[in-house]
Amino acid sequence: MDVPATVIVGAQWGDEGKGKIVDLLAQDSDLVCRYQGGPNAGHTIVVGDETYKIRQIPSGVIAGKTSVIGAGCVVDPQVFLAEVDELESRGISTADVHVSGEAHLIMPWHVAIDQASERRLGKLQIGTTRRGIGPCYADKAMRLGIRVQDLLDPKILRQKIEVALAEKNVWLERVYGVEPLELEELASRLEECAQRIRPYVADTSLLVDGALRGGREVVLEGGQGTLLDLDHGTYPFVTSSATVAANAATGIGIGPNRIDRVVGVAKAYVTRVGAGPFPTEIQGPAQERVRELGAEYGTVTGRERRCGWLDLVALRYAVRLNGITSLALTKLDVLSAFAELPVCVRYRLRDGSEAEDFPAHQSDFHSAEPVYETVPGWEEPLDGELPEAARGYVEFVERALGVDVALVGTGAERERIVARS
Ligand code: GDP
Ligand code: IMO
Ligand code: MG
């Protein structure tokens, strides 16, 4: 039997609670695979008294499932190994973690260039996670990258580092005015990492294909979110990979016809880390209130997340781009504090017209004003069945988008979830 795969995709600007939803679905799955991104991701997973923060390894590792880092990902060897050590020290095995040999390596110069280029941009900076993501994907497209499979041969690795570093040091010194990296020190540090990573390297396309053919349940986990997609997001305030569901097939190395379910994860409000336009960003003290109640601080960087009211125009766009078949609406509990809840149903554009569809032109999006409808709050904690007004909020979203909300998050812990269909 050939069982199709499920994609879990962030439907906003990241941090929607994908980690928690993946952890939940992983309970009934066999494999969990990341298809793009790298340690710019940060997922918090709460199981009982334990809180796990993971960046590089798929969230399914916490549930003890086979975990795959696909070809479309970028891997920082030191972050990967630090995560392996952290998980192992807490009794979570990484023996069933597999890394594609085709994935690209984030090298120390990528991190240095990401940091230096953000500093140089000053006020115009993107607000990246400074983990070397953009420079690494740029080198991949330039065909200058070093890949995970290059770790398998010490001689090849050393040679590639030497060639790359000769050029990167010129950039670091002359363009960015920062210290160059030292070849010997760097090569020996990476060889040490290589020795530990070798057992994890695998032909992950073949592995996932075999699992699908064997009738096993496969979850394909996206990092970041739809509006951070390199092509379709709010460019240039985006990440450097394709976050949308269709890229799950490419990023793993399976055919698109293997995917038949796309679960979009959206917060019941919206957050954004880093710079860029954000029409429903809350003005005034309510923003701070949402941030405190939702503990909206970055998992990776600790930065304050900007908070806004739910934006159905942007969410409708995410449904279209990903082919979302059902939604998980997380953090509804955070809204329990409010008597009334504004929901953005349309944008008012520069020319005075109103649109339900996301503007195709960047300048229209920059100047878009949200048009709100206000729905009643419930003002009581969410435990057990949802109160009527909370159900009303969820149904409002379903009606506006024409998509079922299958799961509602009512707290950070694994069991704080209401299944609706
Ligand atoms: P991800 O990057 O999409 O996996 O999301 P993050 O882990 O970066 O951010 C989501 C945060 O919200 C984490 O701290 C989660 O523990 C927490 N969280 C997830 N679902 C819920 C929920 O339904 N209610 C509350 N209060 N917190 C949640
Ligand atoms: P998860 O998987 C939220 C944002 C950064 C910045 C932009 C580019 O936890 O949802 P990058 O380092 O990728 O070059 O930064 O993208 N960003 C995220 N925001 N959640 C993430 O991941 C993010 N990964 C990147 O803040 O605005
Ligand atoms: Mg996150």
Tab-separated table of C-alpha atoms and ligand atoms in Angstrom:
chain	number	residue	atom	x	y	z
A	1	MET	CA	0.000	0.000	0.000
A	2	ASP	CA	1.272	3.475	-0.867
A	3	VAL	CA	0.347	5.913	1.886
A	4	PRO	CA	0.552	9.580	0.940
A	5	ALA	CA	2.479	12.070	2.996
A	6	THR	CA	1.225	14.987	5.082
A	7	VAL	CA	2.830	18.431	4.970
A	8	ILE	CA	2.747	20.700	8.019
A	9	VAL	CA	3.340	24.280	6.928
A	10	GLY	CA	3.460	27.596	8.765
A	11	ALA	CA	0.668	29.799	7.418
A	12	GLN	CA	1.933	33.159	8.722
A	13	TRP	CA	5.431	34.577	9.463
A	14	GLY	CA	6.746	31.581	11.407
A	15	ASP	CA	6.461	30.566	15.075
A	16	GLU	CA	2.860	29.465	14.581
A	17	GLY	CA	3.373	26.472	16.865
A	18	LYS	CA	4.387	24.022	14.118
A	19	GLY	CA	6.661	22.139	16.532
A	20	LYS	CA	3.791	21.364	18.857
A	21	ILE	CA	1.492	20.250	16.009
A	22	VAL	CA	4.228	18.106	14.425
A	23	ASP	CA	4.943	16.516	17.824
A	24	LEU	CA	1.240	15.728	18.147
A	25	LEU	CA	0.865	14.223	14.649
A	26	ALA	CA	4.177	12.395	15.085
A	27	GLN	CA	2.568	10.253	17.773
A	28	ASP	CA	0.681	8.392	14.999
A	29	SER	CA	3.398	8.653	12.327
A	30	ASP	CA	6.596	6.824	11.509
A	31	LEU	CA	8.818	9.443	9.901
A	32	VAL	CA	9.159	13.192	10.342
A	33	CYS	CA	11.195	15.098	7.732
A	34	ARG	CA	12.343	18.720	7.490
A	35	TYR	CA	12.344	19.920	3.867
A	36	GLN	CA	13.953	23.391	3.973
A	37	GLY	CA	15.570	25.940	6.247
A	38	GLY	CA	18.037	25.301	9.007
A	39	PRO	CA	18.837	26.562	12.493
A	40	ASN	CA	16.899	29.771	11.847
A	41	ALA	CA	13.943	27.667	12.982
A	42	GLY	CA	13.204	27.385	16.671
A	43	HIS	CA	10.499	25.055	17.917
A	44	THR	CA	9.409	24.761	21.518
A	45	ILE	CA	7.838	21.462	22.484
A	46	VAL	CA	6.393	20.933	25.935
A	47	VAL	CA	5.851	17.368	27.165
A	48	GLY	CA	4.818	17.058	30.797
A	49	ASP	CA	7.399	18.937	32.869
A	50	GLU	CA	9.957	18.921	30.071
A	51	THR	CA	10.456	21.766	27.594
A	52	TYR	CA	12.538	21.099	24.485
A	53	LYS	CA	13.843	23.808	22.180
A	54	ILE	CA	15.036	22.493	18.850
A	55	ARG	CA	16.343	24.234	15.776
A	56	GLN	CA	17.968	21.842	13.352
A	57	ILE	CA	16.572	18.349	13.931
A	58	PRO	CA	12.902	17.683	12.995
A	59	SER	CA	10.376	18.005	15.823
A	60	GLY	CA	9.465	14.316	15.480
A	61	VAL	CA	12.673	13.351	17.290
A	62	ILE	CA	10.997	14.182	20.597
A	63	ALA	CA	8.322	11.556	19.900
A	64	GLY	CA	11.119	9.060	19.090
A	65	LYS	CA	10.320	8.883	15.362
A	66	THR	CA	12.687	8.411	12.427
A	67	SER	CA	13.860	11.952	11.673
A	68	VAL	CA	15.089	13.140	8.302
A	69	ILE	CA	16.881	16.362	7.370
A	70	GLY	CA	16.196	16.617	3.633
A	71	ALA	CA	18.261	17.840	0.689
A	72	GLY	CA	16.574	21.248	0.716
A	73	CYS	CA	17.845	22.032	4.208
A	74	VAL	CA	20.965	23.830	5.340
A	75	VAL	CA	22.867	22.275	8.236
A	76	ASP	CA	25.189	23.967	10.686
A	77	PRO	CA	27.447	21.108	11.858
A	78	GLN	CA	28.117	22.656	15.241
A	79	VAL	CA	24.477	23.459	15.917
A	80	PHE	CA	23.508	19.944	14.800
A	81	LEU	CA	25.999	18.291	17.142
A	82	ALA	CA	25.126	20.571	20.061
A	83	GLU	CA	21.503	19.553	19.553
A	84	VAL	CA	22.432	15.866	19.362
A	85	ASP	CA	24.337	16.197	22.655
A	86	GLU	CA	21.525	18.100	24.327
A	87	LEU	CA	18.878	15.568	23.245
A	88	GLU	CA	21.005	12.541	24.168
A	89	SER	CA	21.795	14.027	27.587
A	90	ARG	CA	18.058	14.285	28.186
A	91	GLY	CA	17.389	10.690	27.205
A	92	ILE	CA	16.169	11.329	23.637
A	93	SER	CA	17.942	9.062	21.172
A	94	THR	CA	19.311	10.458	17.917
A	95	ALA	CA	20.215	7.026	16.537
A	96	ASP	CA	17.341	7.286	14.048
A	97	VAL	CA	18.225	10.771	12.725
A	98	HIS	CA	19.301	10.895	9.057
A	99	VAL	CA	20.832	13.801	7.173
A	100	SER	CA	20.753	14.110	3.391
A	101	GLY	CA	24.190	14.160	1.797
A	102	GLU	CA	22.784	16.751	-0.608
A	103	ALA	CA	21.972	19.292	2.096
A	104	HIS	CA	24.322	22.258	2.243
A	105	LEU	CA	26.567	23.093	5.168
A	106	ILE	CA	26.441	26.419	6.939
A	107	MET	CA	30.098	27.310	7.383
A	108	PRO	CA	31.521	29.835	9.868
A	109	TRP	CA	31.978	32.379	7.071
A	110	HIS	CA	28.248	32.236	6.298
A	111	VAL	CA	27.473	33.188	9.878
A	112	ALA	CA	30.140	35.920	9.837
A	113	ILE	CA	28.820	37.364	6.561
A	114	ASP	CA	25.175	37.237	7.732
A	115	GLN	CA	26.148	39.195	10.861
A	116	ALA	CA	28.400	41.662	9.068
A	117	SER	CA	25.942	42.341	6.259
A	118	GLU	CA	23.085	42.991	8.679
A	119	ARG	CA	25.317	45.380	10.637
A	120	ARG	CA	26.246	47.147	7.438
A	121	LEU	CA	22.614	47.536	6.358
A	122	GLY	CA	21.916	49.342	9.637
A	123	LYS	CA	18.355	50.674	9.615
A	124	LEU	CA	17.635	48.827	6.369
A	125	GLN	CA	18.450	45.422	7.847
A	126	ILE	CA	16.148	42.446	7.341
A	127	GLY	CA	16.441	41.350	10.958
A	128	THR	CA	17.680	37.867	10.081
A	129	THR	CA	18.385	35.289	12.756
A	130	ARG	CA	22.088	35.821	11.895
A	131	ARG	CA	22.622	32.088	11.588
A	132	GLY	CA	24.155	32.230	8.098
A	133	ILE	CA	21.030	31.067	6.268
A	134	GLY	CA	21.016	33.616	3.411
A	135	PRO	CA	24.757	33.412	2.616
A	136	CYS	CA	24.604	29.595	2.647
A	137	TYR	CA	21.660	29.389	0.214
A	138	ALA	CA	23.348	32.061	-1.930
A	139	ASP	CA	26.485	29.915	-2.234
A	140	LYS	CA	24.311	26.909	-3.079
A	141	ALA	CA	22.767	28.843	-5.979
A	142	MET	CA	26.231	30.084	-6.993
A	143	ARG	CA	27.388	26.439	-7.005
A	144	LEU	CA	30.099	27.230	-4.478
A	145	GLY	CA	28.551	25.409	-1.538
A	146	ILE	CA	30.018	22.656	0.596
A	147	ARG	CA	27.589	19.791	1.125
A	148	VAL	CA	26.996	17.280	3.888
A	149	GLN	CA	28.436	14.517	1.670
A	150	ASP	CA	31.716	16.433	1.535
A	151	LEU	CA	32.105	15.552	5.213
A	152	LEU	CA	32.586	11.911	4.231
A	153	ASP	CA	36.104	12.420	2.860
A	154	PRO	CA	38.653	14.373	4.951
A	155	LYS	CA	40.788	15.258	1.919
A	156	ILE	CA	37.894	16.624	-0.136
A	157	LEU	CA	36.572	18.524	2.877
A	158	ARG	CA	39.908	20.184	3.591
A	159	GLN	CA	40.364	21.103	-0.080
A	160	LYS	CA	36.886	22.643	-0.391
A	161	ILE	CA	37.354	24.654	2.793
A	162	GLU	CA	40.684	25.967	1.547
A	163	VAL	CA	39.299	27.073	-1.826
A	164	ALA	CA	36.186	28.684	-0.335
A	165	LEU	CA	38.024	30.401	2.493
A	166	ALA	CA	40.540	32.055	0.163
A	167	GLU	CA	37.647	33.964	-1.402
A	168	LYS	CA	35.499	34.441	1.701
A	169	ASN	CA	38.359	35.991	3.661
A	170	VAL	CA	38.719	38.658	0.996
A	171	TRP	CA	35.040	39.490	1.469
A	172	LEU	CA	35.255	39.455	5.244
A	173	GLU	CA	38.303	41.727	5.349
A	174	ARG	CA	37.842	44.059	2.394
A	175	VAL	CA	34.064	44.340	2.071
A	176	TYR	CA	32.919	43.965	5.654
A	177	GLY	CA	36.071	45.035	7.519
A	178	VAL	CA	35.983	42.118	9.941
A	179	GLU	CA	38.601	39.587	11.002
A	180	PRO	CA	39.392	36.807	8.489
A	181	LEU	CA	39.009	33.152	9.523
A	182	GLU	CA	42.058	30.994	10.128
A	183	LEU	CA	42.296	27.982	7.806
A	184	GLU	CA	44.064	25.435	10.023
A	185	GLU	CA	41.922	26.078	13.065
A	186	LEU	CA	38.726	25.960	11.023
A	187	ALA	CA	39.672	22.849	9.037
A	188	SER	CA	40.522	20.860	12.143
A	189	ARG	CA	37.350	21.996	13.937
A	190	LEU	CA	35.250	20.867	10.958
A	191	GLU	CA	37.067	17.554	10.635
A	192	GLU	CA	36.210	16.858	14.271
A	193	CYS	CA	32.541	17.619	13.499
A	194	ALA	CA	32.730	15.496	10.343
A	195	GLN	CA	33.840	12.426	12.263
A	196	ARG	CA	30.765	12.662	14.470
A	197	ILE	CA	28.301	13.498	11.666
A	198	ARG	CA	29.328	10.718	9.242
A	199	PRO	CA	27.082	8.041	10.763
A	200	TYR	CA	24.039	10.295	10.297
A	201	VAL	CA	24.541	10.844	6.542
A	202	ALA	CA	22.089	8.909	4.361
A	203	ASP	CA	20.315	8.749	1.005
A	204	THR	CA	17.200	10.308	2.492
A	205	SER	CA	15.213	10.440	-0.770
A	206	LEU	CA	15.517	6.658	-1.014
A	207	LEU	CA	14.748	6.255	2.663
A	208	VAL	CA	11.517	8.295	2.500
A	209	ASP	CA	10.433	6.648	-0.755
A	210	GLY	CA	10.937	3.229	0.835
A	211	ALA	CA	8.894	4.273	3.867
A	212	LEU	CA	6.023	5.490	1.661
A	213	ARG	CA	6.110	2.271	-0.373
A	214	GLY	CA	6.040	0.305	2.864
A	215	GLY	CA	2.826	2.063	3.909
A	216	ARG	CA	4.409	4.099	6.679
A	217	GLU	CA	3.007	7.472	7.763
A	218	VAL	CA	5.268	10.344	6.745
A	219	VAL	CA	5.074	13.914	8.032
A	220	LEU	CA	6.925	16.623	6.092
A	221	GLU	CA	7.667	19.537	8.388
A	222	GLY	CA	8.198	23.059	7.080
A	223	GLY	CA	10.345	25.640	8.827
A	224	GLN	CA	9.470	29.355	8.982
A	225	GLY	CA	6.157	30.327	7.377
A	226	THR	CA	4.400	31.090	4.103
A	227	LEU	CA	4.913	34.861	4.253
A	228	LEU	CA	8.664	34.264	4.657
A	229	ASP	CA	8.783	32.238	1.411
A	230	LEU	CA	11.549	33.452	-0.908
A	231	ASP	CA	9.256	33.709	-3.952
A	232	HIS	CA	5.812	34.410	-2.550
A	233	GLY	CA	6.504	36.048	0.812
A	234	THR	CA	6.981	39.687	1.721
A	235	TYR	CA	10.283	40.027	-0.168
A	236	PRO	CA	12.912	41.162	0.751
A	237	PHE	CA	11.790	40.575	4.347
A	238	VAL	CA	11.770	36.811	3.865
A	239	THR	CA	14.019	33.828	4.462
A	240	SER	CA	16.181	32.362	1.693
A	241	SER	CA	14.266	29.161	0.968
A	242	ALA	CA	10.874	28.112	-0.393
A	243	THR	CA	8.768	27.490	2.694
A	244	VAL	CA	5.542	26.567	0.875
A	245	ALA	CA	4.109	23.045	0.855
A	246	ALA	CA	4.950	22.309	-2.781
A	247	ASN	CA	8.636	22.537	-1.926
A	248	ALA	CA	8.257	19.644	0.502
A	249	ALA	CA	8.485	17.246	-2.446
A	250	THR	CA	11.608	18.878	-3.891
A	251	GLY	CA	13.210	19.393	-0.509
A	252	ILE	CA	12.931	15.702	0.316
A	253	GLY	CA	13.304	14.234	-3.172
A	254	ILE	CA	9.905	12.609	-3.738
A	255	GLY	CA	7.216	13.253	-6.344
A	256	PRO	CA	4.515	15.879	-5.689
A	257	ASN	CA	1.819	13.209	-6.095
A	258	ARG	CA	2.959	11.630	-2.809
A	259	ILE	CA	1.528	14.576	-0.863
A	260	ASP	CA	-2.207	14.606	-0.318
A	261	ARG	CA	-2.717	16.439	2.949
A	262	VAL	CA	-1.506	19.911	3.777
A	263	VAL	CA	-2.070	21.091	7.324
A	264	GLY	CA	-1.576	24.838	7.723
A	265	VAL	CA	-0.603	26.013	11.188
A	266	ALA	CA	-1.733	29.510	12.145
A	267	LYS	CA	-1.881	31.369	15.411
A	268	ALA	CA	-5.266	32.735	16.449
A	269	TYR	CA	-3.490	36.102	16.119
A	270	VAL	CA	-0.270	36.929	14.235
A	271	THR	CA	3.357	37.469	15.183
A	272	ARG	CA	6.381	38.532	13.198
A	273	VAL	CA	10.068	38.664	14.177
A	274	GLY	CA	12.375	40.978	12.278
A	275	ALA	CA	11.621	43.879	9.981
A	276	GLY	CA	9.013	44.263	7.231
A	277	PRO	CA	5.421	45.374	6.709
A	278	PHE	CA	2.765	44.022	9.079
A	279	PRO	CA	-0.696	45.551	8.502
A	280	THR	CA	-2.442	44.152	11.583
A	281	GLU	CA	0.369	44.951	14.052
A	282	ILE	CA	-1.426	46.090	17.202
A	283	GLN	CA	-1.010	49.734	18.135
A	284	GLY	CA	-0.945	50.623	21.820
A	285	PRO	CA	-0.731	48.628	25.058
A	286	ALA	CA	-2.737	45.627	23.764
A	287	GLN	CA	0.345	44.555	21.768
A	288	GLU	CA	2.419	44.256	24.949
A	289	ARG	CA	-0.481	42.389	26.570
A	290	VAL	CA	-0.609	39.789	23.783
A	291	ARG	CA	3.221	39.474	23.873
A	292	GLU	CA	3.213	38.815	27.626
A	293	LEU	CA	0.242	36.424	27.568
A	294	GLY	CA	1.594	34.519	24.569
A	295	ALA	CA	5.228	34.630	25.789
A	296	GLU	CA	6.126	35.985	22.358
A	297	TYR	CA	9.910	36.017	22.482
A	298	GLY	CA	12.037	34.249	19.874
A	299	THR	CA	13.146	30.675	20.584
A	300	VAL	CA	16.440	31.217	18.742
A	301	THR	CA	17.232	34.859	19.286
A	302	GLY	CA	15.149	35.809	22.330
A	303	ARG	CA	13.934	38.852	20.368
A	304	GLU	CA	10.511	40.342	21.082
A	305	ARG	CA	8.010	39.159	18.505
A	306	ARG	CA	5.789	41.858	17.030
A	307	CYS	CA	2.123	40.988	17.676
A	308	GLY	CA	-0.978	41.670	15.587
A	309	TRP	CA	-4.629	40.690	15.244
A	310	LEU	CA	-5.602	37.763	13.029
A	311	ASP	CA	-5.213	38.641	9.355
A	312	LEU	CA	-7.623	36.656	7.157
A	313	VAL	CA	-6.373	38.292	3.942
A	314	ALA	CA	-2.879	36.926	4.568
A	315	LEU	CA	-4.271	33.589	5.742
A	316	ARG	CA	-6.414	33.270	2.601
A	317	TYR	CA	-3.221	33.789	0.598
A	318	ALA	CA	-1.505	31.020	2.599
A	319	VAL	CA	-4.430	28.663	1.891
A	320	ARG	CA	-4.034	29.372	-1.829
A	321	LEU	CA	-0.232	29.107	-1.991
A	322	ASN	CA	-0.016	25.864	-0.046
A	323	GLY	CA	-3.247	24.142	-1.000
A	324	ILE	CA	-4.066	23.904	2.700
A	325	THR	CA	-6.621	21.130	3.309
A	326	SER	CA	-7.133	21.837	7.010
A	327	LEU	CA	-5.915	24.291	9.612
A	328	ALA	CA	-4.514	24.015	13.115
A	329	LEU	CA	-5.344	27.250	14.944
A	330	THR	CA	-2.947	27.610	17.870
A	331	LYS	CA	-2.786	29.775	20.986
A	332	LEU	CA	-6.503	30.536	21.122
A	333	ASP	CA	-6.081	30.583	24.929
A	334	VAL	CA	-3.982	33.758	24.645
A	335	LEU	CA	-7.063	35.635	23.388
A	336	SER	CA	-9.111	34.699	26.481
A	337	ALA	CA	-8.056	38.001	28.064
A	338	PHE	CA	-9.924	40.188	25.568
A	339	ALA	CA	-13.607	41.178	25.634
A	340	GLU	CA	-13.639	41.891	21.906
A	341	LEU	CA	-11.425	40.598	19.129
A	342	PRO	CA	-10.698	42.526	15.943
A	343	VAL	CA	-10.200	40.261	12.908
A	344	CYS	CA	-8.892	41.696	9.642
A	345	VAL	CA	-11.257	40.667	6.838
A	346	ARG	CA	-10.069	42.950	4.024
A	347	TYR	CA	-7.342	45.456	3.177
A	348	ARG	CA	-8.022	49.045	2.166
A	349	LEU	CA	-5.586	49.905	-0.609
A	350	ARG	CA	-3.915	53.193	-1.619
A	351	ASP	CA	-6.567	53.945	-4.241
A	352	GLY	CA	-9.358	53.577	-1.677
A	353	SER	CA	-10.550	50.207	-2.962
A	354	GLU	CA	-10.917	47.198	-0.663
A	355	ALA	CA	-9.558	43.715	-1.357
A	356	GLU	CA	-10.010	40.271	0.173
A	357	ASP	CA	-7.049	38.903	-1.758
A	358	PHE	CA	-3.448	39.529	-0.842
A	359	PRO	CA	-1.938	42.355	-2.956
A	360	ALA	CA	0.369	41.095	-5.688
A	361	HIS	CA	2.362	44.334	-5.681
A	362	GLN	CA	4.700	45.040	-2.787
A	363	SER	CA	3.875	48.746	-2.551
A	364	ASP	CA	0.155	47.924	-2.236
A	365	PHE	CA	0.949	45.601	0.648
A	366	HIS	CA	3.216	48.175	2.325
A	367	SER	CA	0.441	50.740	2.380
A	368	ALA	CA	-2.497	48.354	3.006
A	369	GLU	CA	-4.747	49.302	5.916
A	370	PRO	CA	-6.609	46.520	7.712
A	371	VAL	CA	-10.421	46.549	7.706
A	372	TYR	CA	-11.565	44.872	10.919
A	373	GLU	CA	-14.693	43.086	11.984
A	374	THR	CA	-15.000	42.739	15.729
A	375	VAL	CA	-16.109	39.419	17.163
A	376	PRO	CA	-17.019	38.796	20.825
A	377	GLY	CA	-14.400	37.351	23.178
A	378	TRP	CA	-15.124	34.621	25.771
A	379	GLU	CA	-13.135	35.957	28.732
A	380	GLU	CA	-12.706	32.598	30.422
A	381	PRO	CA	-9.882	30.088	30.441
A	382	LEU	CA	-9.976	27.405	27.766
A	383	ASP	CA	-9.914	24.012	29.349
A	384	GLY	CA	-12.069	21.240	28.083
A	385	GLU	CA	-14.722	22.044	25.508
A	386	LEU	CA	-14.577	25.430	23.825
A	387	PRO	CA	-17.066	28.035	25.084
A	388	GLU	CA	-19.582	29.298	22.541
A	389	ALA	CA	-17.795	32.553	21.699
A	390	ALA	CA	-14.482	30.715	21.181
A	391	ARG	CA	-16.274	28.305	18.838
A	392	GLY	CA	-17.745	31.356	17.127
A	393	TYR	CA	-14.235	32.755	16.557
A	394	VAL	CA	-13.059	29.492	15.012
A	395	GLU	CA	-16.155	29.205	12.810
A	396	PHE	CA	-15.690	32.804	11.659
A	397	VAL	CA	-12.253	31.794	10.380
A	398	GLU	CA	-13.611	28.650	8.700
A	399	ARG	CA	-16.365	30.585	6.925
A	400	ALA	CA	-13.988	33.274	5.709
A	401	LEU	CA	-11.477	30.792	4.316
A	402	GLY	CA	-13.607	27.827	3.322
A	403	VAL	CA	-11.243	25.482	5.176
A	404	ASP	CA	-11.908	23.382	8.281
A	405	VAL	CA	-10.064	24.127	11.481
A	406	ALA	CA	-9.314	20.577	12.571
A	407	LEU	CA	-7.224	21.388	15.635
A	408	VAL	CA	-7.377	24.229	18.141
A	409	GLY	CA	-4.459	24.906	20.500
A	410	THR	CA	-5.404	25.895	24.031
A	411	GLY	CA	-1.999	25.726	25.744
A	412	ALA	CA	1.655	24.872	25.140
A	413	GLU	CA	1.553	21.299	26.467
A	414	ARG	CA	1.106	18.331	24.130
A	415	GLU	CA	-2.395	17.517	25.415
A	416	ARG	CA	-3.691	21.116	25.281
A	417	ILE	CA	-5.449	20.670	21.966
A	418	VAL	CA	-9.079	20.395	20.878
A	419	ALA	CA	-9.698	18.125	17.872
A	420	ARG	CA	-12.756	19.281	15.908
A	421	SER	CA	-12.990	16.874	13.003
B	1	GDP	P1	7.182	27.019	15.670
B	1	GDP	O1	8.471	27.665	15.295
B	1	GDP	O2	6.122	27.194	14.654
B	1	GDP	O3	7.359	25.594	16.084
B	1	GDP	O4	6.656	27.805	16.961
B	1	GDP	P2	7.519	28.246	18.247
B	1	GDP	O5	7.798	27.043	19.061
B	1	GDP	O6	8.683	29.087	17.835
B	1	GDP	O7	6.517	29.236	18.967
B	1	GDP	C1	5.270	28.816	19.424
B	1	GDP	C2	5.211	28.991	20.972
B	1	GDP	O8	3.894	28.847	21.399
B	1	GDP	C3	6.002	27.927	21.724
B	1	GDP	O9	6.531	28.502	22.886
B	1	GDP	C4	4.953	26.875	22.064
B	1	GDP	O10	5.265	26.155	23.251
B	1	GDP	C5	3.738	27.737	22.294
B	1	GDP	N1	2.445	27.138	21.929
B	1	GDP	C6	2.153	26.296	20.897
B	1	GDP	N2	0.813	26.064	20.844
B	1	GDP	C7	0.271	26.785	21.856
B	1	GDP	C8	-1.078	26.999	22.297
B	1	GDP	O11	-2.058	26.485	21.738
B	1	GDP	N3	-1.245	27.828	23.381
B	1	GDP	C9	-0.194	28.441	24.008
B	1	GDP	N4	-0.441	29.253	25.039
B	1	GDP	N5	1.075	28.261	23.614
B	1	GDP	C10	1.296	27.458	22.548
B	2	IMO	P1	10.331	28.934	12.764
B	2	IMO	O1	10.633	27.674	12.036
B	2	IMO	C1	10.010	33.291	12.700
B	2	IMO	C2	12.682	35.418	9.952
B	2	IMO	C3	13.742	36.303	10.583
B	2	IMO	C4	13.885	37.369	9.517
B	2	IMO	C5	13.719	36.571	8.216
B	2	IMO	C6	15.039	36.158	7.572
B	2	IMO	O2	10.690	28.900	14.205
B	2	IMO	O3	8.928	29.373	12.505
B	2	IMO	P2	16.834	34.283	8.119
B	2	IMO	O4	17.676	34.061	9.350
B	2	IMO	O5	15.965	33.133	7.774
B	2	IMO	O6	17.656	34.775	6.960
B	2	IMO	O7	15.872	35.516	8.526
B	2	IMO	O8	12.992	35.413	8.558
B	2	IMO	N1	12.674	34.022	10.419
B	2	IMO	C7	11.778	33.516	11.265
B	2	IMO	N2	10.767	34.103	11.944
B	2	IMO	N3	10.193	31.961	12.811
B	2	IMO	C8	11.193	31.350	12.133
B	2	IMO	O9	11.346	30.013	12.120
B	2	IMO	C9	12.054	32.131	11.343
B	2	IMO	N4	13.137	31.870	10.574
B	2	IMO	C10	13.494	33.024	9.998
B	2	IMO	O10	13.312	36.832	11.818
B	2	IMO	O11	12.804	38.272	9.601
B	3	MG	MG	9.789	29.135	15.985
